[in-house]
Short mmCIF file of C-alpha atoms and ligand atoms in Angstrom, two decimals:
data_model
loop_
_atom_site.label_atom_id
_atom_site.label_comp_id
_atom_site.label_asym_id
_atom_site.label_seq_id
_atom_site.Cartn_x
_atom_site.Cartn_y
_atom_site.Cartn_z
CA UNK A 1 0.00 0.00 0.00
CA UNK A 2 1.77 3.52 1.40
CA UNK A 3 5.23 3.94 0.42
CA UNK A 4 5.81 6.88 2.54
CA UNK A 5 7.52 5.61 5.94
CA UNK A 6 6.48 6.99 8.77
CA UNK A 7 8.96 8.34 11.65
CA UNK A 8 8.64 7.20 14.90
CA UNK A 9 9.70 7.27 18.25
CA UNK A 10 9.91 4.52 21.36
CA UNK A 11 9.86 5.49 24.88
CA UNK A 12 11.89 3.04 26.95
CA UNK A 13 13.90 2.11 24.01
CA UNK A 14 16.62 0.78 26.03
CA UNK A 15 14.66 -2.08 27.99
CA UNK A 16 13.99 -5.92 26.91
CA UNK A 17 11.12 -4.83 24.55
CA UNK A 18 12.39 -1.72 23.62
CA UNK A 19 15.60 -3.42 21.95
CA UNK A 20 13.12 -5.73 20.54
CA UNK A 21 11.20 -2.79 18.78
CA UNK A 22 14.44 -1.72 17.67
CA UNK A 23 14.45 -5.02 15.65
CA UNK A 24 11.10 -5.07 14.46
CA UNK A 25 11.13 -1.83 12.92
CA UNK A 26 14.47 -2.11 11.37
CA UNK A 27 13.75 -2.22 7.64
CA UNK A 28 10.39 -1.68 8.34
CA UNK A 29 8.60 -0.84 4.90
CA UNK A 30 6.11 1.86 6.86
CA UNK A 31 8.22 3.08 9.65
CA UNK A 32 11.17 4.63 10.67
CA UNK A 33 12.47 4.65 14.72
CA UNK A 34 14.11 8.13 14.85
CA UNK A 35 13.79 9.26 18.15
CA UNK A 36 14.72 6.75 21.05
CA UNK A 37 13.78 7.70 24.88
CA UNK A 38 14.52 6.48 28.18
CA UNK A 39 15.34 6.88 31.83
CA UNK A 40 17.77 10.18 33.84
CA UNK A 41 19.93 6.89 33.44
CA UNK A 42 19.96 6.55 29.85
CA UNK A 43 19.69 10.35 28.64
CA UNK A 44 21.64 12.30 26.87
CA UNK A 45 23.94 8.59 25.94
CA UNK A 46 24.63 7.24 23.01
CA UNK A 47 22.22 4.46 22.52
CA UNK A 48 25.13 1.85 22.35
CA UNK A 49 26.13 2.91 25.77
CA UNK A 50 23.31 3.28 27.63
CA UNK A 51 21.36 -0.31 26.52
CA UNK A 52 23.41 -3.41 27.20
CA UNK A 53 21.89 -5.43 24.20
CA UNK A 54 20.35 -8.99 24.79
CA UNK A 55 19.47 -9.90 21.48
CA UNK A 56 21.03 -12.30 19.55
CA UNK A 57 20.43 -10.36 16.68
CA UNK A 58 22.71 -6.98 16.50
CA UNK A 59 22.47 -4.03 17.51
CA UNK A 60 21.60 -2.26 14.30
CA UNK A 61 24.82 1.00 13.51
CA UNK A 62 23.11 3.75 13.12
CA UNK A 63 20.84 3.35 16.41
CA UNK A 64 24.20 2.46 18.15
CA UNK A 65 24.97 5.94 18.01
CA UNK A 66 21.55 7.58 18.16
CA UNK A 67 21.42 9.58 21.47
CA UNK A 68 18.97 8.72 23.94
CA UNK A 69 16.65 11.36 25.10
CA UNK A 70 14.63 12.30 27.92
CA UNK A 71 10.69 11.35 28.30
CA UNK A 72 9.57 15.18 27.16
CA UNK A 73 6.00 14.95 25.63
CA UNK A 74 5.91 17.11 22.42
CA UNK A 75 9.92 15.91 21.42
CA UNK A 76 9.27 13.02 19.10
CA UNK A 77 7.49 12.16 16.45
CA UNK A 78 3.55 11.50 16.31
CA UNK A 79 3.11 8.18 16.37
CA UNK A 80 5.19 6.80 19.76
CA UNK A 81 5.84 3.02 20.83
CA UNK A 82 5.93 2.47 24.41
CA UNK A 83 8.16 -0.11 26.39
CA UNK A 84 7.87 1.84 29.35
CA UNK A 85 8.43 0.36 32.92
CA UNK A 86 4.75 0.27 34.32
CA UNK A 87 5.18 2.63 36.74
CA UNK A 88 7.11 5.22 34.52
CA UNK A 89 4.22 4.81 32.17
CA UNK A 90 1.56 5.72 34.19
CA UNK A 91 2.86 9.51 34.13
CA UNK A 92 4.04 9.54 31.16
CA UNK A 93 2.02 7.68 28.95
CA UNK A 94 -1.33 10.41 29.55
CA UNK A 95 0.91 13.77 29.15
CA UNK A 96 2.23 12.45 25.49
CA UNK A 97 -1.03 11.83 24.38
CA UNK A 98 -2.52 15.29 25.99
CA UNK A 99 0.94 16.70 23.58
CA UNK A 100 -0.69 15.41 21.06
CA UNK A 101 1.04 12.05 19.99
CA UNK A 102 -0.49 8.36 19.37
CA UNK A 103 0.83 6.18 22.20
CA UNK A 104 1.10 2.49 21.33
CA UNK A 105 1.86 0.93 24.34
CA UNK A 106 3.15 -2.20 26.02
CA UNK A 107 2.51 -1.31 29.43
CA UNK A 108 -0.15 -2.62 31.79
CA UNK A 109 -1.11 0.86 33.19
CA UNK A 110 -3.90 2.19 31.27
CA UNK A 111 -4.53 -1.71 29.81
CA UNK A 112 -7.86 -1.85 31.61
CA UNK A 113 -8.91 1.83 31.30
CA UNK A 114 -12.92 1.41 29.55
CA UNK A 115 -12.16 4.01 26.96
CA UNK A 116 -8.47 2.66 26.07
CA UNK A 117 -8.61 -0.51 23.58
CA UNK A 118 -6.39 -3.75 24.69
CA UNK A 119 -5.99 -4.34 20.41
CA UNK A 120 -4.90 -7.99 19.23
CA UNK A 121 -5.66 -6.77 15.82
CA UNK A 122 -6.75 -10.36 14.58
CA UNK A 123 -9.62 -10.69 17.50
CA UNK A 124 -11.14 -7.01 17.96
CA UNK A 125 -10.26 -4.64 15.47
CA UNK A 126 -13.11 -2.85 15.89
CA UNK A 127 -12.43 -1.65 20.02
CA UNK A 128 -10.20 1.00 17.87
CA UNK A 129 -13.52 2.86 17.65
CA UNK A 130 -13.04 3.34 21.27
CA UNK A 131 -10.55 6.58 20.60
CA UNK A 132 -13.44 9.22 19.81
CA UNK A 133 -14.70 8.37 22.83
CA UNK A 134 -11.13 8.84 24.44
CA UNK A 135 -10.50 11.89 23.47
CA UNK A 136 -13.51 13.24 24.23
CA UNK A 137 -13.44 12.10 27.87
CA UNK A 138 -10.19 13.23 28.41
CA UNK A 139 -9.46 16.34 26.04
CA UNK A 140 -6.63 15.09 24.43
CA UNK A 141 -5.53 15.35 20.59
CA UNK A 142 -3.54 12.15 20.86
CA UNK A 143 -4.95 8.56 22.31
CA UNK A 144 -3.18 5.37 24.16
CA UNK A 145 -3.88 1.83 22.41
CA UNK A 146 -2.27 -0.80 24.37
CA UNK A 147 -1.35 -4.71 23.77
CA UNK A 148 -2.14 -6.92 26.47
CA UNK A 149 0.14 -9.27 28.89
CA UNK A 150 2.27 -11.24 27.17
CA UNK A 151 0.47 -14.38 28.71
CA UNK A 152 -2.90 -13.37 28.06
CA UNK A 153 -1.96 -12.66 24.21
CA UNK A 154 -0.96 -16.47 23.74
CA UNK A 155 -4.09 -17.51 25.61
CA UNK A 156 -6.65 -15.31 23.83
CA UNK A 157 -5.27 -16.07 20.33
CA UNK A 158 -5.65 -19.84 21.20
CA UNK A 159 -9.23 -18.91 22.74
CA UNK A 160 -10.49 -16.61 19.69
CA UNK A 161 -11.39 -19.37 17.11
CA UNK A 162 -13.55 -21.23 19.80
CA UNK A 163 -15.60 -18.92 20.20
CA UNK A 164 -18.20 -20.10 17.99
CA UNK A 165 -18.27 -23.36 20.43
CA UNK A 166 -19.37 -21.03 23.56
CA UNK A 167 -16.17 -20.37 25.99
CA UNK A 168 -17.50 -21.34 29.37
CA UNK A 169 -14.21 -21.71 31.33
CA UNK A 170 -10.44 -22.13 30.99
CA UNK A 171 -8.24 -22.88 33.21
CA UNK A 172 -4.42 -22.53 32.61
CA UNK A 173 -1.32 -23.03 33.66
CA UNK A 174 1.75 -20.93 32.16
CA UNK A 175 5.44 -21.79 31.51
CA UNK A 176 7.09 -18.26 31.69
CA UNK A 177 10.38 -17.09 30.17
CA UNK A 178 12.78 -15.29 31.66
CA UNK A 179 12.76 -12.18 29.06
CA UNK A 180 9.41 -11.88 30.34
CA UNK A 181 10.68 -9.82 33.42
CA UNK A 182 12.75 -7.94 31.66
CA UNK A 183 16.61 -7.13 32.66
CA UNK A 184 17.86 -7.77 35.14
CA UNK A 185 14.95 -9.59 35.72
CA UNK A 186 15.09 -12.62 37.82
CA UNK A 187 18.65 -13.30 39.42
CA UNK A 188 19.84 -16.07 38.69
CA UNK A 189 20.38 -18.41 41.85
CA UNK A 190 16.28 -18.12 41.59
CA UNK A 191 15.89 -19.21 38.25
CA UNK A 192 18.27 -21.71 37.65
CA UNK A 193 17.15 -25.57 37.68
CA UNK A 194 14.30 -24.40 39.17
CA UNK A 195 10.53 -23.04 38.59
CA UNK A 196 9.28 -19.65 40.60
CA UNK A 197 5.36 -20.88 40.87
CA UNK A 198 4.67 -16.89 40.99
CA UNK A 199 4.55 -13.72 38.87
CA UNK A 200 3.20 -10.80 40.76
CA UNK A 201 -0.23 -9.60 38.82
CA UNK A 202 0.12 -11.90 36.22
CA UNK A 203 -2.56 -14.73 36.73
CA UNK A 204 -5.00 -11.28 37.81
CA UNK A 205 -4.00 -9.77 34.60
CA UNK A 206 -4.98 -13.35 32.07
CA UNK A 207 -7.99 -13.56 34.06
CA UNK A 208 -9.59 -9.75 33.24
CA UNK A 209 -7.56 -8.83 30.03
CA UNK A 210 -8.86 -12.17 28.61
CA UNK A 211 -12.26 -11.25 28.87
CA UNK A 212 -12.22 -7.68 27.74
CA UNK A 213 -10.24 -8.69 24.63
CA UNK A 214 -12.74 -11.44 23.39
CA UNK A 215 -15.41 -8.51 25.08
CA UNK A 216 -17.72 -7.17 22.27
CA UNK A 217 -17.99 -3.35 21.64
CA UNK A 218 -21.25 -2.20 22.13
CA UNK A 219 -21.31 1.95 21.79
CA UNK A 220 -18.55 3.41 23.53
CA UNK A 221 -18.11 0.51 25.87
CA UNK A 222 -16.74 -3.25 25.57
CA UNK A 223 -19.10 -5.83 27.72
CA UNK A 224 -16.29 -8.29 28.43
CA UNK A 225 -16.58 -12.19 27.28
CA UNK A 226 -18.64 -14.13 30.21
CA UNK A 227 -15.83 -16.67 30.25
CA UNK A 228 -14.36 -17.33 33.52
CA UNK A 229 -10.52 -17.83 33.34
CA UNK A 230 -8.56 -19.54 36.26
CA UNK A 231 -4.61 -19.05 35.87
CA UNK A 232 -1.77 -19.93 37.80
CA UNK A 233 1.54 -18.54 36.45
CA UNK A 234 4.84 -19.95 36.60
CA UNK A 235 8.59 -18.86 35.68
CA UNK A 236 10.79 -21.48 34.07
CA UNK A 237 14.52 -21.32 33.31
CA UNK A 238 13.21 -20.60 29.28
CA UNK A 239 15.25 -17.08 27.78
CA UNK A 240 12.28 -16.70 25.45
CA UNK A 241 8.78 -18.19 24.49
CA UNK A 242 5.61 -18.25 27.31
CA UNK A 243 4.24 -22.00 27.03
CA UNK A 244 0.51 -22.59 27.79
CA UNK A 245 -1.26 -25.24 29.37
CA UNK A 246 -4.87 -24.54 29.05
CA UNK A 247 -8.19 -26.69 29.30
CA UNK A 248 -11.47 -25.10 28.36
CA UNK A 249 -15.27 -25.88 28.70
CA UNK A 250 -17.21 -25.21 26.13
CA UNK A 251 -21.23 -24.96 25.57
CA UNK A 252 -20.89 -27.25 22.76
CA UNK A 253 -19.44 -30.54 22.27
CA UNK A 254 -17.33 -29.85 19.43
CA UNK A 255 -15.32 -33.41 17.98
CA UNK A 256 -11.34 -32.51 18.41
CA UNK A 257 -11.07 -32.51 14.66
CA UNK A 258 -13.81 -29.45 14.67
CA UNK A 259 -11.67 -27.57 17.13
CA UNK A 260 -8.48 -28.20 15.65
CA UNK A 261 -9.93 -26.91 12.20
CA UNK A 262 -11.39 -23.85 13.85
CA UNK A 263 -7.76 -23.35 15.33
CA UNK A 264 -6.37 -23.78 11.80
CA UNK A 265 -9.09 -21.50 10.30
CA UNK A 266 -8.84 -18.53 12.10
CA UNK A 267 -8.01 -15.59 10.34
CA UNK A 268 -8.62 -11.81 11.00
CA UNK A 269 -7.92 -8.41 9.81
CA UNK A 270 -4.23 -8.12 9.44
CA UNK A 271 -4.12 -11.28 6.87
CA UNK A 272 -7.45 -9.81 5.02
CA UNK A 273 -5.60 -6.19 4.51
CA UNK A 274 -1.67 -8.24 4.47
CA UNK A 275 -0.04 -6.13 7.04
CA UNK A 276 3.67 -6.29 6.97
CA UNK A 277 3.87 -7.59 10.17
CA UNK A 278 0.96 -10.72 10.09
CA UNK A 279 1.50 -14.06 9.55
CA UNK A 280 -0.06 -16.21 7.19
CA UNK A 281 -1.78 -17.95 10.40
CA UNK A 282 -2.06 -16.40 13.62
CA UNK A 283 -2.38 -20.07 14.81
CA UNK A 284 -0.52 -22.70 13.48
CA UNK A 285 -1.79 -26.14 15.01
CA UNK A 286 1.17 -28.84 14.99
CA UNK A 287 0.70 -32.95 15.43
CA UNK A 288 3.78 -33.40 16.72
CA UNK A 289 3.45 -35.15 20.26
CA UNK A 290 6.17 -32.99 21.70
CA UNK A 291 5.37 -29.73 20.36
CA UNK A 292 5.46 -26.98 20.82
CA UNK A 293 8.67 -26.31 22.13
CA UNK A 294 10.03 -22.54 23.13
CA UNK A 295 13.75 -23.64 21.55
CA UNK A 296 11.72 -25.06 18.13
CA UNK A 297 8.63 -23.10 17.84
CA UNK A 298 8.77 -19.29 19.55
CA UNK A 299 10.55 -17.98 16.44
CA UNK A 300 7.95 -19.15 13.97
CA UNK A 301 6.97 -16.16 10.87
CA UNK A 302 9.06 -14.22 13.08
CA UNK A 303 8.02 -14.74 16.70
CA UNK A 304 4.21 -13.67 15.60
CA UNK A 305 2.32 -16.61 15.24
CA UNK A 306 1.09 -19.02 18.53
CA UNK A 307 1.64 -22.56 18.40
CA UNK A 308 -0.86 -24.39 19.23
CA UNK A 309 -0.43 -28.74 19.95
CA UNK A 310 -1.44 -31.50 21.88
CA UNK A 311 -4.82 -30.73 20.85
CA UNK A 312 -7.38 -33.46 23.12
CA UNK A 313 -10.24 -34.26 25.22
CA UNK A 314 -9.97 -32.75 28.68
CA UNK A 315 -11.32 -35.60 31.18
CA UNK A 316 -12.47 -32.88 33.34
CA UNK A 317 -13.68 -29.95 31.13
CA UNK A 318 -13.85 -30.24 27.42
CA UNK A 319 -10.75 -30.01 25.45
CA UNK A 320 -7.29 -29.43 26.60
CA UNK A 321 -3.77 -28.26 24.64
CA UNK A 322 -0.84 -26.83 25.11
CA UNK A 323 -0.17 -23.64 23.64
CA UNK A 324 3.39 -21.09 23.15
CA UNK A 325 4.14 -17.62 21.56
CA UNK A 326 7.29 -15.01 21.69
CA UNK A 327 6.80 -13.05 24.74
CA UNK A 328 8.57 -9.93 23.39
CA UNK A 329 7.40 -9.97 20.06
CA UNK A 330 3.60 -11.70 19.41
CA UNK A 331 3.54 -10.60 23.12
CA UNK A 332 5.20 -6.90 23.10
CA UNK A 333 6.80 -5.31 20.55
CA UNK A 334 5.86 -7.45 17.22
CA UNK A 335 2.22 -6.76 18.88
CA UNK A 336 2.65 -3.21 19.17
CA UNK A 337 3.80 -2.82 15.50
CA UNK A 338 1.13 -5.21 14.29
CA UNK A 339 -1.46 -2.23 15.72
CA UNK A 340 0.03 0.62 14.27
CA UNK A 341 0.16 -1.56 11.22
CA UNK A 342 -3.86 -1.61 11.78
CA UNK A 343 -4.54 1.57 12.48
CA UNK A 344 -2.28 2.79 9.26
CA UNK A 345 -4.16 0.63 6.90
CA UNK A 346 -7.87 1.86 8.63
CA UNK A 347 -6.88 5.37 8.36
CA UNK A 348 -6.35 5.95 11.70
CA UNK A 349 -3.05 8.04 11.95
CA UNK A 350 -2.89 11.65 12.06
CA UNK A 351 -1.21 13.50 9.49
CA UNK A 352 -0.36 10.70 7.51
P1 LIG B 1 12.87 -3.31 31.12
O1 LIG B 1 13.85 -4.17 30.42
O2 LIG B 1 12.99 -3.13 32.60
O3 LIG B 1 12.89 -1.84 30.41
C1 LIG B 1 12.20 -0.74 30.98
C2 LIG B 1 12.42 0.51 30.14
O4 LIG B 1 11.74 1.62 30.78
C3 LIG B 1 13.90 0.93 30.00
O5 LIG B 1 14.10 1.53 28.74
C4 LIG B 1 14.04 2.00 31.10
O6 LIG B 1 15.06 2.94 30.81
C5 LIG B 1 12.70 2.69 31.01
N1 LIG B 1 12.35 3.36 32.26
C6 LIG B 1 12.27 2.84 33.51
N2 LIG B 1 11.92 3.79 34.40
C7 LIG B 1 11.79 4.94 33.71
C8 LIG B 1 11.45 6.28 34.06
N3 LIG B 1 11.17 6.62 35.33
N4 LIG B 1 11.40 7.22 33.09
C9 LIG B 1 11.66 6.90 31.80
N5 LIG B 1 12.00 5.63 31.40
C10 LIG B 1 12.06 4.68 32.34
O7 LIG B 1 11.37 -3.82 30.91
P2 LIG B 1 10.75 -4.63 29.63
O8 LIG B 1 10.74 -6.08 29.91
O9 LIG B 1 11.38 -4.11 28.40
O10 LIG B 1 9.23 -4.18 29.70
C11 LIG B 1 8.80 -2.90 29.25
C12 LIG B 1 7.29 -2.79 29.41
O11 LIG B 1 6.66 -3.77 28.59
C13 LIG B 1 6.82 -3.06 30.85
O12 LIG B 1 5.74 -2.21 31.12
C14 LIG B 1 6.42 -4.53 30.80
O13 LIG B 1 5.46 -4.85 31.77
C15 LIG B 1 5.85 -4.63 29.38
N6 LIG B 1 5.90 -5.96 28.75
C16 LIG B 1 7.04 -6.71 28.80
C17 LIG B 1 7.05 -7.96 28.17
C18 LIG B 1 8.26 -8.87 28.16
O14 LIG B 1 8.13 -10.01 27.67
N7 LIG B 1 9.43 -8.43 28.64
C19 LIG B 1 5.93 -8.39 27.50
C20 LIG B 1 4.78 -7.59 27.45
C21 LIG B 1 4.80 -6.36 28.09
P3 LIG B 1 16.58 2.78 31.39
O15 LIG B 1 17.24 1.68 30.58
O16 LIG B 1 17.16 4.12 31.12
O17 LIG B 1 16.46 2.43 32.83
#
């Protein structure tokens, strides 16, 4: 579509899923990261100084020496990617988008706000109309869209095609990577032939993001999903890729073979318009009896797709599998991009 690229900027562009935003919109055919912007720690350094890079891929040369800037609202470009610490974000998050700029954001803080939508683009699309609404309310010229959790997008992309059986209840269990809690993170001695059976906010987080996600949009409000979701979250010693053990109930009684089609099925609105970022499938359903893996599968069409396997009857509820995605890109920064991918393609960037 649009060969004119669009500059942007990413606030906390020196974190775990800020370097991974770095990547993802390197080469990017619609945008350009030109403006980088972190912590008093960070500012005024050259980029290759103040981030110590954890990606196997390379730092790309010319954002080694871009200089990182402060958090001022009204610096950067229009259209700003957030990998903010959650607690940064909540202050700083509002005042760019009162400046004026489109916040895409990562962060949990403003996740659950009514008039902010929690976007997977292939699921609800359509909570984007939301942002009149926003501004209204709260008198700003620029908006927040968040991503969710990096859990609960693996879980509600594995949910999404069953909803034509009636979700009743889930309950899952999650394998957690380390990346997930970004750097520093977890020290090691913790981590280290060992599972952590807890991640502060993270089973409250699957169990209310889930439902507003797969919520429907009715005026300028979404009335979340009725399904109930039980989680219990876990930290393995995994550097990236959230794995997903997850049993559902379902009103109908669905044969495995219908379930497994509807999880091959599923399409949405990034494959329809063929947004850069989208994969072919947004679930890919495997046979293999040990897959997925986070070593063989996380990377699959670039980190964006979930893997979905072990699909079978659940003795106890109604079907049961085992599902993984990239928790910094289909869970953070791949997401983010995939949404401002969206909201290009719908018309929904200023000045563009
Ligand atoms: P991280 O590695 O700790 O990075 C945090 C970033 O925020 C750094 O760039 C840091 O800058 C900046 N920052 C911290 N305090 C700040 C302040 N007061 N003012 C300005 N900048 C500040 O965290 P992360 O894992 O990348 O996560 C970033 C966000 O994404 C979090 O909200 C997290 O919950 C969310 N998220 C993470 C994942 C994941 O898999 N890691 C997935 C989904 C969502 P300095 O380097 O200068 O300190």
């Amino acid at each position: 579509m649009e060969s004119k690229c669009i500059d942007v900027g990413i606030l906390g562009a020196t974190g775990m899923v800020g370097q991974q935003f770095i990547l993802q919109l390197a080469n990017h055919p619609w945008f350009r990261p030109v403006w980088f912007a972190a912590s008093e720690r960070s500012e005024g350094k050259a980029y290759g100084d103040a981030a110590t890079w954890h990606l196997s891929t390379q730092m790309p040369d010319e954002i080694r020496v871009a200089r990182v800037e402060a958090c001022t609202p009204g610096r950067g470009p229009q259209l700003i990617f957030s990998a903010l610490d959650a607690n940064a974000a909540k202050e700083i998050e509002p005042a760019f988008a009162k400046a004026g700029h489109l916040v895409i954001s990562n962060a949990r803080s403003y996740r659950m706000d009514p008039l902010v939508p929690l976007l997977i683009p292939e699921i609800n699309d359509d909570h984007l109309a939301l942002l009149p609404a926003q501004r209204r309310a709260r008198g700003w010229p620029g908006a927040i869209v968040t991503n969710p959790n990096c859990s609960t997008v693996v879980l509600s992309m594995a949910l999404a095609p069953l909803r034509q059986f009636g979700l009743r209840s889930v309950m899952v269990t999650t394998l957690q990577a380390v990346s997930g809690a970004g750097y520093p993170g977890v020290a090691s001695l913790d981590i280290i032939g060992n599972v952590v059976p807890h991640i502060s906010g993270e089973e409250e987080k699957m169990e209310s993001e889930t439902q507003k996600i797969l919520g429907a949009l009715q005026g300028d409000a979404v009335s979340p999903h009725p399904v109930t979701v039980s989680a219990q979250a876990t930290r393995v010693p995994v550097i990236d890729g959230h794995t997903e053990s997850i049993s559902i109930a379902l009103d109908s009684s669905p044969s495995i073979a219908d379930v497994v089609a509807a999880l091959r099925g599923f399409r949405g609105r990034p494959q329809e318009l063929g947004l850069p970022s989208a994969p072919a499938a947004p679930v890919v359903c495997v046979d293999a009896l040990d897959r997925p893996q986070p070593r063989l599968d996380a990377e699959r069409d670039g980190g964006m797709t979930i893997t979905v396997g072990r699909v079978r009857p659940c003795p106890v509820l109604d079907v049961k599998f085992v599902a993984l995605g990239h928790n910094t890109i289909r869970g953070a920064a791949g997401a983010a991009v995939l949404n401002a991918e969206l909201m290009r393609a719908e018309g929904l960037l200023q000045g563009d």
